[in-house]
Coordinates of C-alpha atoms in Angstrom, one line a residue:
X1 CA 65.6 -40.0 45.9
X2 CA 66.8 -37.2 48.1
X3 CA 70.4 -36.1 48.4
X4 CA 71.5 -36.9 52.0
X5 CA 74.6 -38.1 53.8
X6 CA 77.8 -38.4 51.8
X7 CA 76.1 -37.3 48.6
X8 CA 75.1 -34.0 50.2
X9 CA 78.6 -33.4 51.5
X10 CA 80.1 -34.1 48.1
X11 CA 77.7 -31.8 46.3
X12 CA 78.6 -28.9 48.5
X13 CA 82.4 -29.4 48.9
X14 CA 84.5 -26.3 49.7
X15 CA 88.3 -25.5 49.6
X16 CA 90.9 -27.2 51.7
X17 CA 89.4 -28.5 55.0
X18 CA 86.1 -26.7 54.7
X19 CA 83.1 -28.8 53.7
X20 CA 81.3 -25.8 52.2
X21 CA 82.3 -22.4 50.7
X22 CA 80.0 -20.6 53.1
X23 CA 82.0 -22.0 56.1
X24 CA 85.2 -20.9 54.5
X25 CA 83.9 -17.3 54.0
X26 CA 82.6 -17.2 57.5
X27 CA 85.9 -18.3 59.1
X28 CA 87.8 -15.9 56.9
X29 CA 85.6 -13.0 58.1
X30 CA 85.9 -14.0 61.7
X31 CA 89.7 -14.3 61.3
X32 CA 89.9 -10.9 59.8
X33 CA 87.8 -9.3 62.6
X34 CA 89.9 -11.1 65.2
X35 CA 93.2 -10.0 63.6
X36 CA 92.0 -6.4 63.5
X37 CA 90.9 -6.6 67.2
X38 CA 94.2 -8.1 68.3
X39 CA 96.1 -5.6 66.2
X40 CA 94.3 -2.8 67.9
X41 CA 94.8 -4.3 71.3
X42 CA 98.5 -4.8 70.5
X43 CA 99.1 -1.0 70.7
X44 CA 98.5 -0.7 74.5
X45 CA 100.2 -4.0 75.0
X46 CA 103.3 -2.7 73.2
X47 CA 103.4 0.4 75.3
X48 CA 103.0 -1.5 78.6
X49 CA 105.7 -4.0 77.5
X50 CA 108.1 -1.4 76.3
X51 CA 108.3 -2.7 72.7
X52 CA 107.8 -0.9 69.4
X53 CA 104.1 -0.3 68.6
X54 CA 104.6 -1.8 65.1
X55 CA 105.8 -5.1 66.8
X56 CA 102.7 -5.1 69.0
X57 CA 100.4 -4.6 66.0
X58 CA 102.1 -7.3 64.0
X59 CA 102.0 -9.7 66.9
X60 CA 98.3 -9.0 67.3
X61 CA 97.5 -9.5 63.7
X62 CA 99.3 -12.8 63.6
X63 CA 97.7 -14.0 66.8
X64 CA 94.2 -13.0 65.8
X65 CA 94.5 -14.6 62.3
X66 CA 94.9 -18.0 64.0
X67 CA 91.1 -18.1 64.3
X68 CA 91.1 -19.1 60.6
X69 CA 92.1 -22.6 61.7
X70 CA 89.3 -23.1 64.2
X71 CA 87.6 -25.9 62.3
X72 CA 90.8 -27.7 61.5
X73 CA 92.6 -27.3 64.9
X74 CA 90.2 -25.9 67.5
X75 CA 92.6 -27.0 70.3
X76 CA 95.4 -24.8 68.9
X77 CA 93.1 -21.8 68.6
X78 CA 92.1 -22.1 72.3
X79 CA 95.7 -22.6 73.4
X80 CA 96.7 -19.4 71.5
X81 CA 93.8 -17.5 73.0
X82 CA 94.9 -18.6 76.5
X83 CA 98.5 -17.7 75.8
X84 CA 97.6 -14.1 74.8
X85 CA 95.1 -13.6 77.6
X86 CA 97.7 -11.8 79.9
X87 CA 98.1 -9.2 77.0
X88 CA 94.4 -8.6 77.1
X89 CA 94.1 -9.8 73.5
X90 CA 91.9 -12.2 71.6
X91 CA 88.5 -11.9 73.3
X92 CA 86.7 -12.7 70.1
X93 CA 89.1 -15.5 69.4
X94 CA 88.7 -17.0 72.8
X95 CA 84.9 -16.9 72.6
X96 CA 84.7 -18.4 69.1
X97 CA 87.5 -20.9 69.9
X98 CA 85.7 -22.2 73.0
X99 CA 82.4 -22.5 71.0
X100 CA 84.2 -24.4 68.2
X101 CA 86.0 -26.7 70.7
X102 CA 82.7 -27.5 72.5
X103 CA 80.9 -28.2 69.3
X104 CA 83.6 -30.4 67.9
X105 CA 83.6 -34.2 68.3
X106 CA 86.4 -34.3 70.9
X107 CA 86.6 -36.1 74.2
X108 CA 84.8 -34.3 77.0
X109 CA 87.9 -34.3 79.2
X110 CA 89.8 -32.1 76.7
X111 CA 86.9 -29.7 76.4
X112 CA 86.6 -29.5 80.2
X113 CA 90.4 -29.0 80.7
X114 CA 90.8 -26.2 78.1
X115 CA 87.6 -24.5 79.3
X116 CA 88.9 -24.6 82.8
X117 CA 92.3 -23.2 81.7
X118 CA 90.5 -20.4 79.9
X119 CA 88.3 -19.6 82.8
X120 CA 91.3 -19.6 85.2
X121 CA 93.4 -17.5 83.0
X122 CA 90.6 -14.9 82.4
X123 CA 89.9 -14.9 86.2
X124 CA 93.5 -14.2 87.1
X125 CA 94.1 -11.5 84.5
X126 CA 90.8 -9.8 85.3
X127 CA 91.5 -9.9 89.0
X128 CA 94.9 -8.3 88.5
X129 CA 93.7 -5.7 86.1
X130 CA 90.8 -4.6 88.3
X131 CA 92.9 -4.5 91.3
X132 CA 95.5 -2.3 89.5
X133 CA 92.8 0.0 88.3
X134 CA 91.5 0.4 91.9
X135 CA 95.0 1.0 93.1
X136 CA 95.5 3.8 90.6
X137 CA 92.2 5.3 91.6
X138 CA 90.4 4.6 88.4
X139 CA 87.7 2.6 90.3
X140 CA 86.3 3.6 93.7
X141 CA 84.4 0.4 94.5
X142 CA 84.9 -1.6 97.6
X143 CA 87.2 -4.6 97.9
X144 CA 84.3 -6.9 97.2
X145 CA 84.1 -5.7 93.6
X146 CA 87.5 -7.2 92.6
X147 CA 86.6 -10.9 93.0
X148 CA 83.0 -10.2 91.7
X149 CA 84.2 -8.5 88.6
X150 CA 86.9 -11.2 87.9
X151 CA 84.4 -14.0 88.5
X152 CA 81.6 -12.4 86.4
X153 CA 84.0 -11.6 83.5
X154 CA 85.4 -15.1 83.5
X155 CA 82.0 -16.8 83.5
X156 CA 80.7 -14.4 80.9
X157 CA 83.6 -15.2 78.5
X158 CA 83.7 -19.0 79.0
X159 CA 80.3 -20.4 80.1
X160 CA 78.0 -19.1 77.2
X161 CA 80.3 -20.2 74.3
X162 CA 80.9 -23.6 75.9
X163 CA 77.3 -24.3 76.6
X164 CA 76.2 -23.1 73.2
X165 CA 78.9 -25.2 71.5
X166 CA 77.8 -28.3 73.4
X167 CA 74.2 -27.7 72.4
X168 CA 75.1 -27.2 68.7
X169 CA 77.4 -30.2 68.7
X170 CA 74.7 -32.4 70.2
X171 CA 72.2 -31.1 67.7
X172 CA 74.5 -31.6 64.8
X173 CA 75.3 -35.2 65.9
X174 CA 71.6 -35.8 66.2
X175 CA 70.9 -34.5 62.7
X176 CA 73.7 -36.7 61.3
X177 CA 72.3 -39.7 63.1
X178 CA 68.8 -38.9 61.7
X179 CA 70.3 -38.5 58.2
X180 CA 72.1 -41.8 58.4
X181 CA 68.9 -43.5 59.6
X182 CA 67.0 -41.8 56.7
X183 CA 69.6 -43.1 54.3
X184 CA 69.5 -46.6 55.8
X185 CA 65.7 -46.5 55.7
X186 CA 65.7 -45.4 52.1
X187 CA 68.0 -48.2 51.2
X188 CA 65.9 -50.7 53.0
X189 CA 62.8 -49.5 51.3
X190 CA 64.4 -49.7 48.0
X191 CA 65.5 -53.3 48.8
X192 CA 62.0 -54.2 50.0
X193 CA 60.6 -52.7 46.8
X194 CA 62.9 -54.8 44.7
X195 CA 62.1 -57.9 46.6
X196 CA 58.4 -57.1 46.4
X197 CA 58.7 -56.8 42.6
X198 CA 60.5 -60.1 42.5
X199 CA 57.8 -61.7 44.5
X200 CA 55.1 -60.1 42.4
X201 CA 56.8 -61.4 39.2
X202 CA 57.0 -64.9 40.7
X203 CA 53.3 -64.7 41.8
X204 CA 52.3 -63.5 38.3
X205 CA 54.0 -66.6 36.9
X206 CA 52.4 -68.9 39.4
X207 CA 48.9 -67.4 38.7
X208 CA 49.4 -67.7 35.0
X209 CA 50.3 -71.3 35.4
X210 CA 47.2 -71.9 37.6
X211 CA 44.9 -70.2 35.2
X212 CA 46.3 -72.2 32.3
X213 CA 45.9 -75.4 34.2
X214 CA 42.3 -74.6 35.0
X215 CA 41.4 -73.7 31.4
X216 CA 43.2 -76.8 30.1
X217 CA 41.3 -79.1 32.5
X218 CA 37.9 -77.6 31.8
X219 CA 38.1 -77.4 28.0
X220 CA 40.7 -79.9 26.7
X221 CA 38.8 -83.1 27.6
X222 CA 35.5 -82.2 26.0
X223 CA 37.2 -80.7 22.9
X224 CA 39.2 -83.9 22.5
X225 CA 36.0 -86.0 22.7
X226 CA 34.4 -83.7 20.1
X227 CA 37.3 -84.3 17.8
X228 CA 37.1 -88.0 18.3
X229 CA 33.3 -88.0 17.6
X230 CA 33.8 -85.8 14.6
X231 CA 36.4 -88.2 13.1
X232 CA 34.0 -91.1 13.8
X233 CA 31.1 -89.1 12.2
X234 CA 33.2 -88.5 9.1
X235 CA 33.9 -92.3 8.8
X236 CA 30.3 -93.5 9.2
X237 CA 28.4 -90.7 7.6
X238 CA 27.6 -92.6 4.4
X239 CA 27.7 -96.2 5.7
X240 CA 25.5 -95.7 8.9
X241 CA 23.5 -92.5 8.8
X242 CA 21.7 -93.4 12.1
X243 CA 25.1 -93.7 13.9
X244 CA 26.3 -90.5 12.2
X245 CA 23.2 -88.6 13.6
X246 CA 24.0 -90.0 17.0
X247 CA 27.6 -88.9 16.8
X248 CA 26.6 -85.5 15.6
X249 CA 24.2 -85.1 18.5
X250 CA 27.0 -86.1 20.9
X251 CA 29.4 -83.6 19.3
X252 CA 26.8 -80.8 19.7
X253 CA 26.2 -81.7 23.3
X254 CA 29.9 -81.7 24.2
X255 CA 30.5 -78.5 22.3
X256 CA 27.7 -76.8 24.2
X257 CA 29.0 -78.1 27.5
X258 CA 32.5 -76.9 26.7
X259 CA 31.2 -73.5 25.7
X260 CA 29.1 -73.3 28.9
X261 CA 32.0 -74.2 31.1
X262 CA 34.3 -71.7 29.3
X263 CA 31.7 -69.0 29.5
X264 CA 31.1 -69.5 33.2
X265 CA 34.8 -69.4 34.0
X266 CA 35.4 -66.3 31.9
X267 CA 32.3 -64.7 33.5
X268 CA 33.6 -65.3 37.0
X269 CA 37.0 -64.0 36.1
X270 CA 35.6 -60.8 34.7
X271 CA 33.3 -60.3 37.7
X272 CA 36.2 -60.9 40.1
X273 CA 38.2 -58.3 38.2
X274 CA 35.3 -55.9 38.1
X275 CA 34.8 -56.2 41.9
X276 CA 38.4 -55.2 42.4
X277 CA 38.0 -52.2 40.1
X278 CA 34.8 -51.1 41.9
X279 CA 36.4 -51.3 45.3
X280 CA 39.6 -49.4 44.2
X281 CA 38.8 -45.7 45.0
X282 CA 42.4 -44.6 44.8
X283 CA 43.9 -42.8 41.7
X284 CA 45.4 -44.7 38.8
X285 CA 48.9 -44.4 40.3
X286 CA 47.7 -46.4 43.3
X287 CA 46.0 -49.1 41.1
X288 CA 46.4 -52.8 42.1
X289 CA 49.4 -54.5 40.6
X290 CA 49.0 -57.2 37.9
X291 CA 49.6 -59.9 40.5
X292 CA 46.4 -58.9 42.2
X293 CA 44.5 -59.5 39.0
X294 CA 46.2 -62.8 38.6
X295 CA 45.2 -63.8 42.2
X296 CA 41.6 -62.8 41.5
X297 CA 41.5 -64.8 38.3
X298 CA 42.9 -67.9 39.9
X299 CA 40.5 -67.4 42.8
X300 CA 37.6 -67.0 40.4
X301 CA 38.6 -70.2 38.6
X302 CA 38.8 -72.0 41.9
X303 CA 35.3 -70.7 42.8
X304 CA 33.9 -72.0 39.5
X305 CA 35.4 -75.4 40.3
X306 CA 34.1 -75.4 43.8
X307 CA 30.6 -74.4 42.7
X308 CA 30.3 -76.6 39.6
X309 CA 32.4 -79.6 40.6
X310 CA 33.6 -81.9 39.3
X311 CA 33.3 -84.6 42.0
X312 CA 34.1 -88.3 42.2
X313 CA 30.4 -89.1 42.0
X314 CA 30.5 -87.8 38.4
X315 CA 33.3 -90.3 37.5
X316 CA 30.9 -92.8 35.9
X317 CA 29.5 -90.1 33.7
X318 CA 33.0 -89.2 32.6
X319 CA 33.8 -92.8 31.7
X320 CA 30.5 -93.1 29.9
X321 CA 31.4 -90.1 27.7
X322 CA 34.7 -91.9 26.8
X323 CA 32.8 -95.1 26.1
X324 CA 30.4 -93.2 23.8
X325 CA 33.4 -92.0 21.8
X326 CA 34.4 -95.6 21.1
X327 CA 36.8 -96.3 24.0
X328 CA 36.5 -99.6 25.9
X329 CA 36.8 -98.5 29.6
X330 CA 36.8 -100.8 32.6
X331 CA 36.1 -99.1 36.0
X332 CA 36.9 -100.9 39.3
X333 CA 36.4 -99.4 42.8
X334 CA 37.9 -100.7 46.0
X335 CA 37.1 -99.8 49.6
X336 CA 34.1 -98.0 51.1
X337 CA 33.0 -95.0 49.0
X338 CA 33.0 -91.8 50.9
X339 CA 33.3 -88.1 50.4
X340 CA 36.5 -86.1 50.6
X341 CA 37.5 -82.5 50.7
X342 CA 36.5 -80.5 47.6
X343 CA 40.1 -80.0 46.3
X344 CA 40.8 -83.7 46.8
X345 CA 37.8 -84.9 44.8
X346 CA 38.5 -82.3 42.1
X347 CA 42.1 -83.4 41.7
X348 CA 41.2 -87.1 41.6
X349 CA 38.6 -86.4 39.0
X350 CA 41.0 -84.2 36.9
X351 CA 43.7 -86.9 37.0
X352 CA 41.3 -89.5 35.6
X353 CA 39.9 -87.0 33.1
X354 CA 43.3 -86.0 31.7
X355 CA 44.5 -89.6 31.6
X356 CA 41.4 -90.6 29.5
X357 CA 42.0 -87.5 27.2
X358 CA 45.6 -88.7 26.6
X359 CA 44.3 -92.2 25.7
X360 CA 42.0 -90.5 23.1
X361 CA 44.9 -88.5 21.7
X362 CA 47.7 -91.1 21.7
X363 CA 46.1 -94.6 21.9
X364 CA 42.7 -94.3 20.2
X365 CA 40.8 -97.6 20.4
X366 CA 43.0 -99.0 23.2
X367 CA 41.3 -100.8 26.1
X368 CA 41.6 -98.7 29.3
X369 CA 41.4 -99.8 33.0
X370 CA 40.4 -97.2 35.6
X371 CA 41.0 -98.3 39.2
X372 CA 39.9 -96.3 42.2
X373 CA 40.9 -97.3 45.8
X374 CA 39.4 -95.7 48.9
X375 CA 41.8 -96.2 51.8
X376 CA 41.9 -95.1 55.4
X377 CA 44.1 -92.0 55.0
X378 CA 44.3 -91.6 51.2
X379 CA 42.7 -92.2 47.9
X380 CA 44.5 -93.8 45.0
X381 CA 43.7 -93.9 41.3
X382 CA 45.3 -95.5 38.3
X383 CA 44.5 -95.2 34.6
X384 CA 46.2 -97.8 32.4
X385 CA 45.6 -98.4 28.7
X386 CA 46.7 -101.3 26.6
X387 CA 48.6 -100.9 23.3
X388 CA 46.3 -99.5 20.6
X389 CA 45.0 -102.1 18.1
X390 CA 46.5 -100.3 15.2
X391 CA 49.9 -98.4 15.4
X392 CA 48.5 -95.6 13.1
X393 CA 45.4 -95.1 15.2
X394 CA 47.2 -92.9 17.7
X395 CA 47.2 -90.0 15.3
X396 CA 44.0 -90.9 13.3
X397 CA 42.0 -88.2 15.0
X398 CA 44.6 -85.5 14.5
X399 CA 44.5 -84.3 18.1
X400 CA 47.3 -81.8 19.0
X401 CA 49.3 -82.3 22.2
X402 CA 51.0 -79.4 24.0
X403 CA 52.5 -81.6 26.7
X404 CA 50.8 -79.7 29.5
X405 CA 48.4 -82.4 30.7
X406 CA 50.9 -84.6 32.7
X407 CA 52.6 -81.4 34.1
X408 CA 49.2 -80.1 35.3
X409 CA 48.3 -83.4 36.9
X410 CA 51.6 -83.6 38.7
X411 CA 51.3 -80.0 40.0
X412 CA 47.8 -80.7 41.3
X413 CA 48.7 -83.9 43.1
X414 CA 52.0 -82.6 44.5
X415 CA 50.2 -79.4 45.7
X416 CA 48.1 -81.6 47.9
X417 CA 51.0 -83.5 49.3
X418 CA 50.4 -86.6 47.2
X419 CA 52.5 -88.8 44.8
X420 CA 52.2 -88.9 41.1
X421 CA 53.8 -91.4 38.7
X422 CA 53.4 -91.8 35.0
X423 CA 55.1 -93.7 32.3
X424 CA 54.9 -96.6 29.7
X425 CA 54.2 -100.1 30.7
X426 CA 56.1 -103.2 29.7
X427 CA 53.2 -104.3 27.5
X428 CA 53.4 -101.2 25.3
X429 CA 50.7 -99.2 27.0
X430 CA 50.8 -96.2 29.4
X431 CA 50.0 -95.9 33.1
X432 CA 49.1 -92.9 35.2
X433 CA 49.0 -93.4 39.0
X434 CA 48.4 -91.0 41.8
X435 CA 47.9 -91.2 45.6
X436 CA 46.3 -88.2 47.4
X437 CA 46.1 -87.8 51.2
X438 CA 42.5 -87.8 52.3
X439 CA 43.0 -84.8 54.7

């Protein structure tokens, strides 16, 4: 961050009322020159006024040193310069004082009034001095020269410092305004960066959740069926070799399907990340943030789902796989069967799939009813299982449960504006219900 505004002023603070040491040294030098000038001009003033020369010199030194206060009290400096104008002193103090007055942040009426007083005082004094010089014969010009000399001298001593001071003051105020705007913009950019980081962190969490849900839905069901078939294979291996061979074949098929789905998803995720790397031609400092990779991964997972399904037309195959694993499943469909949007069919399929997986895990051998209702503006599904025939059969297959299935189903349904309800039934079973808008 750059040092601007108040930080810049604090870093270069000077003594007393000066903001910088350089300003204090400059004012001191100007005050010294002005005091010497006024002290030298005090000699002829003392002779004309009939006072001791030393008094005139001291008066000039004191009057000229007032220029040291020009930044603190510019009005006082200009008033002193006007007061000593009849003594023909303080030309440097008058010029510098008018410049400082015009450059200061004072009301314009004060600047105009004091500039006008300086102009008028210089005009009168110059007019009188030039006229006296012509009367003594020091000047042999015509009468026109007196007002011309007075006017030219007055304008030369007042107009340039006032105009230069106004310009410098306006430029200084403009620079301060630009500095304040730069500071404000820097603060806004910092705030926007913090908010962007917060949004990126939130987006990373969301994308991680989406990826985890996709992976769970793709793999968990088939792996659960594999575990169930493996348990059945272990139980009948010696008693019924033919059935054991059949179960082994089913386990192999489901394992290959799970690996194929997992490989396809990971392949698309990697290709999506590779596309982003190939299109990024900037240096490493300008690389895409992690949230972009998360978005790409989620989008890739979504593309896999859109290209490979699943769809409601595959629901009978899904139920057949559960039936092959020993589950008694009853499917009933109400209403006219029709197609829906891809995300609607995928969500409906995943709800039924996860519900059947939970039955395999927690209520093995329980009879299950799957109901699907096609309505005018929505599609409804319900998976309800009866109590398991044996209380210990729920854990017979040794299937682990991470508790993410119901959460993932709820997130999918609510994301489409639907309603999701799950919970135990009065008969001791479990029911999962969902309603998804058709559009």
